[in-house]
mmCIF file of N, CA and C in Angstrom:
data_model
loop_
_atom_site.group_PDB
_atom_site.id
_atom_site.type_symbol
_atom_site.label_atom_id
_atom_site.label_comp_id
_atom_site.label_asym_id
_atom_site.label_seq_id
_atom_site.Cartn_x
_atom_site.Cartn_y
_atom_site.Cartn_z
ATOM 1 N N UNK A 1045 0.820 -1.184 0.000
ATOM 2 C CA UNK A 1045 0.000 0.000 0.000
ATOM 3 C C UNK A 1045 0.872 1.259 0.000
ATOM 4 N N UNK A 1046 1.895 1.291 0.839
ATOM 5 C CA UNK A 1046 2.805 2.436 0.895
ATOM 6 C C UNK A 1046 4.193 2.003 0.431
ATOM 7 N N UNK A 1047 4.933 2.966 -0.088
ATOM 8 C CA UNK A 1047 6.307 2.676 -0.494
ATOM 9 C C UNK A 1047 7.205 3.814 -0.032
ATOM 10 N N UNK A 1048 8.471 3.586 -0.082
ATOM 11 C CA UNK A 1048 9.457 4.577 0.314
ATOM 12 C C UNK A 1048 9.165 5.911 -0.364
ATOM 13 N N UNK A 1049 9.186 6.987 0.437
ATOM 14 C CA UNK A 1049 8.926 8.320 -0.090
ATOM 15 C C UNK A 1049 7.488 8.775 0.057
ATOM 16 N N UNK A 1050 6.591 7.863 0.438
ATOM 17 C CA UNK A 1050 5.187 8.230 0.606
ATOM 18 C C UNK A 1050 4.973 9.003 1.902
ATOM 19 N N UNK A 1051 3.855 9.714 1.950
ATOM 20 C CA UNK A 1051 3.497 10.556 3.077
ATOM 21 C C UNK A 1051 2.123 10.151 3.589
ATOM 22 N N UNK A 1052 1.946 10.227 4.916
ATOM 23 C CA UNK A 1052 0.679 9.889 5.552
ATOM 24 C C UNK A 1052 0.277 11.039 6.473
ATOM 25 N N UNK A 1053 -0.962 11.461 6.386
ATOM 26 C CA UNK A 1053 -1.534 12.423 7.334
ATOM 27 C C UNK A 1053 -2.215 11.597 8.419
ATOM 28 N N UNK A 1054 -1.868 11.880 9.679
ATOM 29 C CA UNK A 1054 -2.325 11.066 10.807
ATOM 30 C C UNK A 1054 -3.029 11.954 11.824
ATOM 31 N N UNK A 1055 -4.103 11.417 12.411
ATOM 32 C CA UNK A 1055 -4.759 12.145 13.485
ATOM 33 C C UNK A 1055 -3.771 12.373 14.635
ATOM 34 N N UNK A 1056 -3.776 13.568 15.188
ATOM 35 C CA UNK A 1056 -2.833 13.867 16.278
ATOM 36 C C UNK A 1056 -3.273 13.247 17.601
ATOM 37 N N UNK A 1057 -4.411 12.582 17.590
ATOM 38 C CA UNK A 1057 -4.944 11.936 18.784
ATOM 39 C C UNK A 1057 -4.806 10.419 18.673
ATOM 40 N N UNK A 1058 -3.777 9.959 17.995
ATOM 41 C CA UNK A 1058 -3.627 8.529 17.756
ATOM 42 C C UNK A 1058 -3.108 7.802 19.000
ATOM 43 N N UNK A 1059 -3.406 6.537 19.064
ATOM 44 C CA UNK A 1059 -2.975 5.662 20.148
ATOM 45 C C UNK A 1059 -1.443 5.644 20.217
ATOM 46 N N UNK A 1060 -0.900 5.593 21.426
ATOM 47 C CA UNK A 1060 0.550 5.632 21.616
ATOM 48 C C UNK A 1060 1.297 4.544 20.873
ATOM 49 N N UNK A 1061 0.731 3.341 20.837
ATOM 50 C CA UNK A 1061 1.380 2.246 20.115
ATOM 51 C C UNK A 1061 1.431 2.499 18.620
ATOM 52 N N UNK A 1062 0.386 3.109 18.100
ATOM 53 C CA UNK A 1062 0.355 3.460 16.681
ATOM 54 C C UNK A 1062 1.396 4.526 16.390
ATOM 55 N N UNK A 1063 1.481 5.531 17.264
ATOM 56 C CA UNK A 1063 2.485 6.583 17.087
ATOM 57 C C UNK A 1063 3.890 5.988 17.070
ATOM 58 N N UNK A 1064 4.175 5.103 18.015
ATOM 59 C CA UNK A 1064 5.510 4.493 18.065
ATOM 60 C C UNK A 1064 5.788 3.661 16.816
ATOM 61 N N UNK A 1065 4.780 2.947 16.311
ATOM 62 C CA UNK A 1065 4.957 2.185 15.074
ATOM 63 C C UNK A 1065 5.360 3.114 13.934
ATOM 64 N N UNK A 1066 4.652 4.227 13.790
ATOM 65 C CA UNK A 1066 4.958 5.167 12.719
ATOM 66 C C UNK A 1066 6.310 5.834 12.944
ATOM 67 N N UNK A 1067 6.549 6.303 14.180
ATOM 68 C CA UNK A 1067 7.733 7.109 14.492
ATOM 69 C C UNK A 1067 9.024 6.288 14.576
ATOM 70 N N UNK A 1068 8.946 5.108 15.154
ATOM 71 C CA UNK A 1068 10.166 4.321 15.412
ATOM 72 C C UNK A 1068 10.421 3.223 14.380
ATOM 73 N N UNK A 1069 9.378 2.738 13.726
ATOM 74 C CA UNK A 1069 9.559 1.610 12.809
ATOM 75 C C UNK A 1069 9.385 2.042 11.353
ATOM 76 N N UNK A 1070 8.201 2.519 11.008
ATOM 77 C CA UNK A 1070 7.906 2.800 9.605
ATOM 78 C C UNK A 1070 8.676 3.991 9.048
ATOM 79 N N UNK A 1071 9.035 4.935 9.908
ATOM 80 C CA UNK A 1071 9.821 6.077 9.415
ATOM 81 C C UNK A 1071 11.200 5.636 8.915
ATOM 82 N N UNK A 1072 11.687 4.488 9.385
ATOM 83 C CA UNK A 1072 12.972 3.960 8.915
ATOM 84 C C UNK A 1072 12.902 3.494 7.464
ATOM 85 N N UNK A 1073 11.681 3.344 6.949
ATOM 86 C CA UNK A 1073 11.480 2.935 5.561
ATOM 87 C C UNK A 1073 11.192 4.145 4.678
ATOM 88 N N UNK A 1074 11.619 5.329 5.134
ATOM 89 C CA UNK A 1074 11.473 6.575 4.389
ATOM 90 C C UNK A 1074 10.005 6.934 4.130
ATOM 91 N N UNK A 1075 9.161 6.668 5.143
ATOM 92 C CA UNK A 1075 7.781 7.133 5.109
ATOM 93 C C UNK A 1075 7.712 8.381 5.982
ATOM 94 N N UNK A 1076 6.944 9.362 5.549
ATOM 95 C CA UNK A 1076 6.811 10.612 6.300
ATOM 96 C C UNK A 1076 5.408 10.696 6.888
ATOM 97 N N UNK A 1077 5.311 11.222 8.105
ATOM 98 C CA UNK A 1077 4.038 11.325 8.809
ATOM 99 C C UNK A 1077 3.850 12.753 9.294
ATOM 100 N N UNK A 1078 2.658 13.286 9.059
ATOM 101 C CA UNK A 1078 2.282 14.600 9.566
ATOM 102 C C UNK A 1078 1.058 14.409 10.447
ATOM 103 N N UNK A 1079 1.124 14.927 11.671
ATOM 104 C CA UNK A 1079 0.053 14.765 12.652
ATOM 105 C C UNK A 1079 -0.766 16.049 12.723
ATOM 106 N N UNK A 1080 -2.080 15.910 12.550
ATOM 107 C CA UNK A 1080 -2.967 17.075 12.560
ATOM 108 C C UNK A 1080 -4.245 16.748 13.331
ATOM 109 N N UNK A 1081 -4.950 17.809 13.734
ATOM 110 C CA UNK A 1081 -6.267 17.675 14.359
ATOM 111 C C UNK A 1081 -7.260 17.346 13.249
ATOM 112 N N UNK A 1082 -7.600 16.069 13.129
ATOM 113 C CA UNK A 1082 -8.450 15.632 12.026
ATOM 114 C C UNK A 1082 -9.923 15.973 12.225
ATOM 115 N N UNK A 1083 -10.255 16.615 13.339
ATOM 116 C CA UNK A 1083 -11.634 17.093 13.501
ATOM 117 C C UNK A 1083 -11.841 18.384 12.709
ATOM 118 N N UNK A 1084 -10.758 18.916 12.156
ATOM 119 C CA UNK A 1084 -10.823 20.127 11.341
ATOM 120 C C UNK A 1084 -10.360 19.786 9.920
ATOM 121 N N UNK A 1085 -11.310 19.554 9.020
ATOM 122 C CA UNK A 1085 -10.951 19.149 7.653
ATOM 123 C C UNK A 1085 -9.968 20.088 6.960
ATOM 124 N N UNK A 1086 -10.004 21.368 7.281
ATOM 125 C CA UNK A 1086 -9.074 22.298 6.628
ATOM 126 C C UNK A 1086 -7.623 21.977 6.988
ATOM 127 N N UNK A 1087 -7.384 21.473 8.195
ATOM 128 C CA UNK A 1087 -6.024 21.105 8.596
ATOM 129 C C UNK A 1087 -5.547 19.856 7.853
ATOM 130 N N UNK A 1088 -6.477 18.939 7.594
ATOM 131 C CA UNK A 1088 -6.131 17.760 6.795
ATOM 132 C C UNK A 1088 -5.728 18.203 5.397
ATOM 133 N N UNK A 1089 -6.527 19.075 4.829
ATOM 134 C CA UNK A 1089 -6.253 19.566 3.479
ATOM 135 C C UNK A 1089 -4.902 20.281 3.411
ATOM 136 N N UNK A 1090 -4.599 21.097 4.422
ATOM 137 C CA UNK A 1090 -3.329 21.830 4.439
ATOM 138 C C UNK A 1090 -2.134 20.893 4.551
ATOM 139 N N UNK A 1091 -2.317 19.741 5.199
ATOM 140 C CA UNK A 1091 -1.210 18.800 5.406
ATOM 141 C C UNK A 1091 -0.939 17.927 4.183
ATOM 142 N N UNK A 1092 -1.856 17.911 3.242
ATOM 143 C CA UNK A 1092 -1.707 17.056 2.064
ATOM 144 C C UNK A 1092 -0.544 17.530 1.192
ATOM 145 N N UNK A 1093 0.175 16.562 0.632
ATOM 146 C CA UNK A 1093 1.289 16.815 -0.279
ATOM 147 C C UNK A 1093 1.079 15.975 -1.535
ATOM 148 N N UNK A 1094 1.822 16.249 -2.571
ATOM 149 C CA UNK A 1094 1.705 15.391 -3.760
ATOM 150 C C UNK A 1094 1.999 13.912 -3.446
ATOM 151 N N UNK A 1095 2.878 13.674 -2.481
ATOM 152 C CA UNK A 1095 3.254 12.294 -2.150
ATOM 153 C C UNK A 1095 2.367 11.670 -1.070
ATOM 154 N N UNK A 1096 1.313 12.361 -0.627
ATOM 155 C CA UNK A 1096 0.390 11.814 0.375
ATOM 156 C C UNK A 1096 -0.412 10.678 -0.245
ATOM 157 N N UNK A 1097 -0.362 9.530 0.401
ATOM 158 C CA UNK A 1097 -1.069 8.348 -0.092
ATOM 159 C C UNK A 1097 -2.146 7.857 0.869
ATOM 160 N N UNK A 1098 -2.166 8.406 2.101
ATOM 161 C CA UNK A 1098 -3.107 7.892 3.094
ATOM 162 C C UNK A 1098 -3.420 8.966 4.123
ATOM 163 N N UNK A 1099 -4.657 8.951 4.591
ATOM 164 C CA UNK A 1099 -5.058 9.710 5.780
ATOM 165 C C UNK A 1099 -5.453 8.661 6.807
ATOM 166 N N UNK A 1100 -4.767 8.655 7.946
ATOM 167 C CA UNK A 1100 -4.976 7.636 8.972
ATOM 168 C C UNK A 1100 -5.690 8.268 10.155
ATOM 169 N N UNK A 1101 -6.892 7.774 10.444
ATOM 170 C CA UNK A 1101 -7.707 8.306 11.545
ATOM 171 C C UNK A 1101 -8.103 7.151 12.451
ATOM 172 N N UNK A 1102 -7.934 7.343 13.749
ATOM 173 C CA UNK A 1102 -8.376 6.372 14.750
ATOM 174 C C UNK A 1102 -9.412 7.032 15.649
ATOM 175 N N UNK A 1103 -10.303 6.237 16.178
ATOM 176 C CA UNK A 1103 -11.195 6.728 17.232
ATOM 177 C C UNK A 1103 -10.537 6.461 18.570
ATOM 178 N N UNK A 1104 -10.962 7.169 19.570
ATOM 179 C CA UNK A 1104 -10.397 6.937 20.913
ATOM 180 C C UNK A 1104 -10.795 5.555 21.407
ATOM 181 N N UNK A 1105 -9.840 4.763 21.907
ATOM 182 C CA UNK A 1105 -10.158 3.420 22.360
ATOM 183 C C UNK A 1105 -10.846 3.393 23.732
ATOM 184 N N UNK A 1106 -10.646 4.435 24.540
ATOM 185 C CA UNK A 1106 -11.210 4.477 25.887
ATOM 186 C C UNK A 1106 -12.031 5.745 26.034
ATOM 187 N N UNK A 1107 -13.373 5.659 25.889
ATOM 188 C CA UNK A 1107 -14.214 6.863 25.901
ATOM 189 C C UNK A 1107 -14.097 7.703 27.175
ATOM 190 N N UNK A 1108 -13.747 7.085 28.297
ATOM 191 C CA UNK A 1108 -13.687 7.834 29.546
ATOM 192 C C UNK A 1108 -12.523 8.821 29.578
ATOM 193 N N UNK A 1109 -11.597 8.706 28.631
ATOM 194 C CA UNK A 1109 -10.405 9.549 28.659
ATOM 195 C C UNK A 1109 -10.489 10.726 27.693
ATOM 196 N N UNK A 1110 -11.669 11.102 27.317
ATOM 197 C CA UNK A 1110 -11.857 12.177 26.328
ATOM 198 C C UNK A 1110 -11.425 13.517 26.854
#
């Protein structure tokens, strides 16, 4: 799905394990990640690049921690 040089826009409210996967593992494969408040569509649009291949959004896993 993704290849070296691709870019992903990610919700800035992502689960810690997901963040570590992107930051510590997948970034070593020359993938770039930009974290934005995905509740504001204009911020998603501003983060898009020609090399953006994915927008990654997660819901909160624990509703009590909102």
